[in-house]
Amino acid sequence: MSSDFDIAAKRYDDVFTFSQIGSAQRHRVFSYLNPIINSSKNLSILEVNCGTGADAITLASLGHTVLATDISKPMIDTARAKTFPKNLDFKVQDINTMSPETFQEKFDLIFSNFGGLNCLSEVELQNFLRTSENLLNTNGKLILVIMPKFCLWERLYFFLKGDLKNATRRHTKAPIQANVDGVNVSTWYYNPKDIIALASPKYKPKNIKPIGISIPPSYLEASFLSKKPFLNILTELEKALGFSFLAKYADHYLIELTKT
């Protein structure tokens, strides 16, 4: 099984996971996850699009039972090469072939971070949402981190470069070709209202938060914005700008959906 992200696996941690900007955005995601994952109950968690396993290892280290999946075997191989708890398992799995029979268990939480679901067309995303309903326990949750159609940072960055085409590239229903280590990856963008509509009536939205409203996109890691004190200031500002209405203007947003 091959994936557009196979080539990126070797460099993914250096380019994003352990980058200053990537770490800052991940910290914001977990600030919203913490009330759920730091409860006294140990959860059964399915992570899709797990990449090199950073989030799965964090979740498992808190005592939760985690099954982390990704379509890319090199990504999973990189994850398996790390030190991780016994209550974590990694599996190569295409999200588009998942069904209620794929796993021998149901989950309390299905989690997808940093735009993995943006690689799905609207039909594929709706199929995933329908499948996830049958994979969740009663009152189970979906927590998804997705890229919206309008990113203020992206518009400003490309506008200042005089690249008006890319400044508005997200604002389309058609896929764009995003460059990932020299490989073009078909990418769709969804605003929170799009996800709510696709998930209805099986899921009820509970929480929507911006991720990267003041913290910039990771492709600005080489700029002064990733350096102290600039990133520290942007991170503090991010904490003050956690309003739901700003979610569609951020680099990503987190949406929490509860199974009805």
Tab-separated table of C-alpha atoms in Angstrom:
chain	number	residue	atom	x	y	z
A	1	MET	CA	0.000	0.000	0.000
A	2	SER	CA	1.536	3.313	-1.048
A	3	SER	CA	0.701	6.833	0.053
A	4	ASP	CA	1.482	10.370	-1.060
A	5	PHE	CA	3.108	10.835	2.345
A	6	ASP	CA	5.562	7.924	2.087
A	7	ILE	CA	8.399	10.200	0.946
A	8	ALA	CA	7.711	12.697	3.746
A	9	ALA	CA	8.036	10.083	6.512
A	10	LYS	CA	11.806	10.384	6.995
A	11	ARG	CA	11.745	14.163	7.428
A	12	TYR	CA	8.281	14.680	8.942
A	13	ASP	CA	9.395	14.880	12.571
A	14	ASP	CA	12.196	17.330	11.794
A	15	VAL	CA	10.113	19.475	9.447
A	16	PHE	CA	6.932	19.554	11.524
A	17	THR	CA	6.631	17.449	14.691
A	18	PHE	CA	9.693	18.868	16.435
A	19	SER	CA	9.651	22.261	14.736
A	20	GLN	CA	8.953	25.313	16.885
A	21	ILE	CA	5.736	26.158	15.052
A	22	GLY	CA	4.550	22.544	14.864
A	23	SER	CA	5.152	22.102	18.583
A	24	ALA	CA	3.292	25.327	19.378
A	25	GLN	CA	0.265	24.313	17.324
A	26	ARG	CA	0.278	20.789	18.827
A	27	HIS	CA	0.352	22.315	22.320
A	28	ARG	CA	-2.796	24.291	21.472
A	29	VAL	CA	-4.544	21.114	20.266
A	30	PHE	CA	-3.761	19.348	23.526
A	31	SER	CA	-4.895	22.331	25.588
A	32	TYR	CA	-8.390	21.575	24.258
A	33	LEU	CA	-7.986	17.800	24.519
A	34	ASN	CA	-6.778	17.873	28.120
A	35	PRO	CA	-10.200	18.067	29.830
A	36	ILE	CA	-11.119	14.820	28.058
A	37	ILE	CA	-7.878	12.854	28.146
A	38	ASN	CA	-6.864	13.849	31.681
A	39	SER	CA	-10.063	12.490	33.223
A	40	SER	CA	-9.905	9.545	35.623
A	41	LYS	CA	-11.345	7.201	32.986
A	42	ASN	CA	-8.955	5.376	30.672
A	43	LEU	CA	-10.298	5.701	27.139
A	44	SER	CA	-10.183	3.431	24.133
A	45	ILE	CA	-8.856	5.678	21.344
A	46	LEU	CA	-8.578	5.204	17.599
A	47	GLU	CA	-6.288	7.670	15.870
A	48	VAL	CA	-6.520	7.986	12.094
A	49	ASN	CA	-3.809	9.671	10.011
A	50	CYS	CA	-1.407	9.217	12.924
A	51	GLY	CA	1.731	10.035	10.928
A	52	THR	CA	4.888	9.278	12.908
A	53	GLY	CA	2.969	8.642	16.120
A	54	ALA	CA	3.706	11.700	18.291
A	55	ASP	CA	0.100	12.189	19.415
A	56	ALA	CA	-0.541	8.473	19.887
A	57	ILE	CA	2.485	8.147	22.169
A	58	THR	CA	1.318	11.111	24.254
A	59	LEU	CA	-2.205	9.692	24.567
A	60	ALA	CA	-0.954	6.218	25.494
A	61	SER	CA	1.474	7.635	28.069
A	62	LEU	CA	-1.591	8.963	29.920
A	63	GLY	CA	-2.883	5.410	30.314
A	64	HIS	CA	-5.337	5.291	27.425
A	65	THR	CA	-5.505	2.282	25.110
A	66	VAL	CA	-4.600	3.589	21.664
A	67	LEU	CA	-4.749	2.097	18.185
A	68	ALA	CA	-2.985	4.484	15.793
A	69	THR	CA	-3.454	4.043	12.048
A	70	ASP	CA	-2.106	5.583	8.863
A	71	ILE	CA	-2.196	4.636	5.195
A	72	SER	CA	1.559	5.223	4.881
A	73	LYS	CA	3.715	2.231	5.831
A	74	PRO	CA	6.879	4.374	6.099
A	75	MET	CA	5.046	6.658	8.540
A	76	ILE	CA	3.986	3.644	10.630
A	77	ASP	CA	7.492	2.168	10.423
A	78	THR	CA	8.911	5.452	11.737
A	79	ALA	CA	6.376	5.429	14.572
A	80	ARG	CA	7.131	1.816	15.499
A	81	ALA	CA	10.847	2.607	15.707
A	82	LYS	CA	10.163	4.936	18.641
A	83	THR	CA	9.837	4.020	22.307
A	84	PHE	CA	6.168	3.752	23.194
A	85	PRO	CA	3.925	2.194	25.891
A	86	LYS	CA	2.535	-1.340	25.629
A	87	ASN	CA	-1.016	0.022	25.526
A	88	LEU	CA	-0.330	1.505	22.067
A	89	ASP	CA	-0.476	-0.368	18.783
A	90	PHE	CA	0.277	0.946	15.292
A	91	LYS	CA	-1.462	-0.351	12.161
A	92	VAL	CA	-1.230	0.411	8.452
A	93	GLN	CA	-4.807	1.216	7.494
A	94	ASP	CA	-6.419	3.095	4.610
A	95	ILE	CA	-9.125	5.316	6.080
A	96	ASN	CA	-11.220	4.797	2.936
A	97	THR	CA	-11.413	1.037	3.451
A	98	MET	CA	-12.404	1.114	7.118
A	99	SER	CA	-15.688	-0.530	8.013
A	100	PRO	CA	-17.428	-1.624	11.223
A	101	GLU	CA	-15.728	-4.997	10.706
A	102	THR	CA	-12.191	-3.582	10.403
A	103	PHE	CA	-11.594	-3.573	14.160
A	104	GLN	CA	-12.603	-6.054	16.834
A	105	GLU	CA	-13.590	-3.327	19.265
A	106	LYS	CA	-15.377	-0.035	19.590
A	107	PHE	CA	-13.814	3.213	20.768
A	108	ASP	CA	-14.604	6.060	23.141
A	109	LEU	CA	-12.733	8.569	20.978
A	110	ILE	CA	-11.659	8.812	17.344
A	111	PHE	CA	-8.988	11.440	16.803
A	112	SER	CA	-7.391	12.945	13.707
A	113	ASN	CA	-4.857	15.753	13.923
A	114	PHE	CA	-3.412	18.374	11.581
A	115	GLY	CA	-5.383	18.081	8.389
A	116	GLY	CA	-5.184	14.373	7.645
A	117	LEU	CA	-8.877	14.450	6.773
A	118	ASN	CA	-8.236	17.231	4.259
A	119	CYS	CA	-6.907	14.489	1.982
A	120	LEU	CA	-10.473	13.179	1.639
A	121	SER	CA	-13.007	14.372	-0.911
A	122	GLU	CA	-16.433	15.355	0.375
A	123	VAL	CA	-17.843	11.922	-0.479
A	124	GLU	CA	-14.909	10.160	1.209
A	125	LEU	CA	-15.185	12.383	4.271
A	126	GLN	CA	-18.899	11.707	4.594
A	127	ASN	CA	-18.230	7.965	4.304
A	128	PHE	CA	-15.637	8.231	7.067
A	129	LEU	CA	-18.105	10.040	9.315
A	130	ARG	CA	-20.746	7.380	8.698
A	131	THR	CA	-18.269	4.576	9.375
A	132	SER	CA	-16.996	6.260	12.542
A	133	GLU	CA	-20.496	6.257	13.999
A	134	ASN	CA	-20.434	2.446	13.988
A	135	LEU	CA	-16.952	2.357	15.495
A	136	LEU	CA	-17.810	4.502	18.516
A	137	ASN	CA	-19.327	3.525	21.825
A	138	THR	CA	-22.467	5.272	23.064
A	139	ASN	CA	-21.728	8.973	23.590
A	140	GLY	CA	-18.369	8.488	21.882
A	141	LYS	CA	-16.535	11.478	20.461
A	142	LEU	CA	-14.869	12.540	17.258
A	143	ILE	CA	-12.147	15.159	17.696
A	144	LEU	CA	-10.835	16.348	14.358
A	145	VAL	CA	-8.263	18.993	13.466
A	146	ILE	CA	-8.956	20.269	9.960
A	147	MET	CA	-7.768	23.048	7.628
A	148	PRO	CA	-10.484	25.601	6.737
A	149	LYS	CA	-11.040	27.509	3.501
A	150	PHE	CA	-9.780	30.898	4.699
A	151	CYS	CA	-6.471	31.165	6.559
A	152	LEU	CA	-5.547	34.730	7.487
A	153	TRP	CA	-1.839	33.912	7.729
A	154	GLU	CA	-1.818	32.248	4.325
A	155	ARG	CA	-3.623	35.112	2.649
A	156	LEU	CA	-1.224	37.650	4.162
A	157	TYR	CA	1.889	35.596	3.371
A	158	PHE	CA	1.114	35.041	-0.299
A	159	PHE	CA	-0.335	38.543	-0.762
A	160	LEU	CA	2.938	40.062	0.448
A	161	LYS	CA	4.783	37.804	-1.996
A	162	GLY	CA	2.550	39.053	-4.812
A	163	ASP	CA	1.163	35.557	-5.332
A	164	LEU	CA	-2.553	36.311	-5.463
A	165	LYS	CA	-3.431	32.882	-6.859
A	166	ASN	CA	-2.068	31.041	-3.838
A	167	ALA	CA	-3.399	33.704	-1.464
A	168	THR	CA	-6.915	32.440	-2.184
A	169	ARG	CA	-6.078	28.817	-3.043
A	170	ARG	CA	-8.052	27.328	-0.158
A	171	HIS	CA	-11.308	29.032	-1.084
A	172	THR	CA	-12.585	26.409	-3.511
A	173	LYS	CA	-14.636	23.226	-3.492
A	174	ALA	CA	-12.198	21.623	-5.919
A	175	PRO	CA	-9.019	19.987	-4.599
A	176	ILE	CA	-5.735	21.835	-4.828
A	177	GLN	CA	-2.391	20.139	-5.262
A	178	ALA	CA	-0.392	20.729	-2.076
A	179	ASN	CA	3.336	20.082	-2.305
A	180	VAL	CA	4.593	17.569	0.280
A	181	ASP	CA	8.320	16.945	-0.147
A	182	GLY	CA	7.999	17.289	-3.910
A	183	VAL	CA	4.863	15.163	-4.173
A	184	ASN	CA	1.553	16.787	-5.104
A	185	VAL	CA	-1.198	15.761	-2.692
A	186	SER	CA	-4.851	16.398	-3.529
A	187	THR	CA	-6.228	18.535	-0.719
A	188	TRP	CA	-9.758	19.705	0.046
A	189	TYR	CA	-10.650	22.420	2.590
A	190	TYR	CA	-13.668	22.406	4.899
A	191	ASN	CA	-15.087	25.064	7.175
A	192	PRO	CA	-16.673	24.020	10.484
A	193	LYS	CA	-20.173	24.383	9.049
A	194	ASP	CA	-19.243	21.905	6.294
A	195	ILE	CA	-18.195	19.276	8.839
A	196	ILE	CA	-21.316	19.854	10.946
A	197	ALA	CA	-23.527	19.417	7.871
A	198	LEU	CA	-21.762	16.223	6.796
A	199	ALA	CA	-21.897	14.790	10.335
A	200	SER	CA	-25.555	15.635	10.955
A	201	PRO	CA	-27.761	14.133	12.342
A	202	LYS	CA	-25.538	11.447	13.875
A	203	TYR	CA	-23.226	13.878	15.651
A	204	LYS	CA	-23.733	16.989	17.726
A	205	PRO	CA	-21.009	19.677	17.702
A	206	LYS	CA	-19.766	20.566	21.156
A	207	ASN	CA	-16.552	22.532	20.712
A	208	ILE	CA	-14.940	24.434	17.830
A	209	LYS	CA	-11.590	26.162	18.389
A	210	PRO	CA	-8.987	27.845	16.150
A	211	ILE	CA	-5.547	26.257	15.900
A	212	GLY	CA	-3.080	28.672	14.342
A	213	ILE	CA	-5.015	31.931	14.374
A	214	SER	CA	-1.932	33.821	15.555
A	215	ILE	CA	0.631	30.992	15.491
A	216	PRO	CA	1.641	30.845	11.803
A	217	PRO	CA	1.593	27.854	9.415
A	218	SER	CA	4.533	25.478	9.655
A	219	TYR	CA	5.953	26.518	6.268
A	220	LEU	CA	7.037	29.756	7.999
A	221	GLU	CA	9.362	27.820	10.316
A	222	ALA	CA	12.416	29.303	8.593
A	223	SER	CA	11.213	32.868	9.200
A	224	PHE	CA	11.758	35.097	12.235
A	225	LEU	CA	8.232	34.202	13.373
A	226	SER	CA	9.430	30.858	14.737
A	227	LYS	CA	12.074	32.514	16.901
A	228	LYS	CA	11.835	33.845	20.432
A	229	PRO	CA	10.392	36.235	21.502
A	230	PHE	CA	8.112	36.443	18.445
A	231	LEU	CA	6.657	32.929	18.701
A	232	ASN	CA	6.171	33.349	22.465
A	233	ILE	CA	4.143	36.505	21.855
A	234	LEU	CA	2.089	34.811	19.128
A	235	THR	CA	1.480	31.802	21.380
A	236	GLU	CA	0.186	33.993	24.207
A	237	LEU	CA	-2.024	35.842	21.724
A	238	GLU	CA	-3.354	32.504	20.488
A	239	LYS	CA	-4.554	31.722	24.011
A	240	ALA	CA	-6.560	34.951	24.055
A	241	LEU	CA	-8.090	34.323	20.625
A	242	GLY	CA	-9.696	30.946	21.246
A	243	PHE	CA	-13.109	32.049	20.027
A	244	SER	CA	-15.185	29.664	17.930
A	245	PHE	CA	-16.002	32.288	15.301
A	246	LEU	CA	-12.289	32.628	14.513
A	247	ALA	CA	-11.910	28.921	13.698
A	248	LYS	CA	-12.556	29.340	9.965
A	249	TYR	CA	-9.787	31.966	9.736
A	250	ALA	CA	-7.031	29.891	11.364
A	251	ASP	CA	-4.450	27.548	9.830
A	252	HIS	CA	-6.404	24.640	11.380
A	253	TYR	CA	-9.348	24.293	13.722
A	254	LEU	CA	-10.397	21.658	16.225
A	255	ILE	CA	-13.959	20.402	16.156
A	256	GLU	CA	-15.389	18.110	18.824
A	257	LEU	CA	-18.421	16.041	17.813
A	258	THR	CA	-20.414	13.807	20.151
A	259	LYS	CA	-22.308	10.797	18.874
A	260	THR	CA	-26.032	11.291	19.408
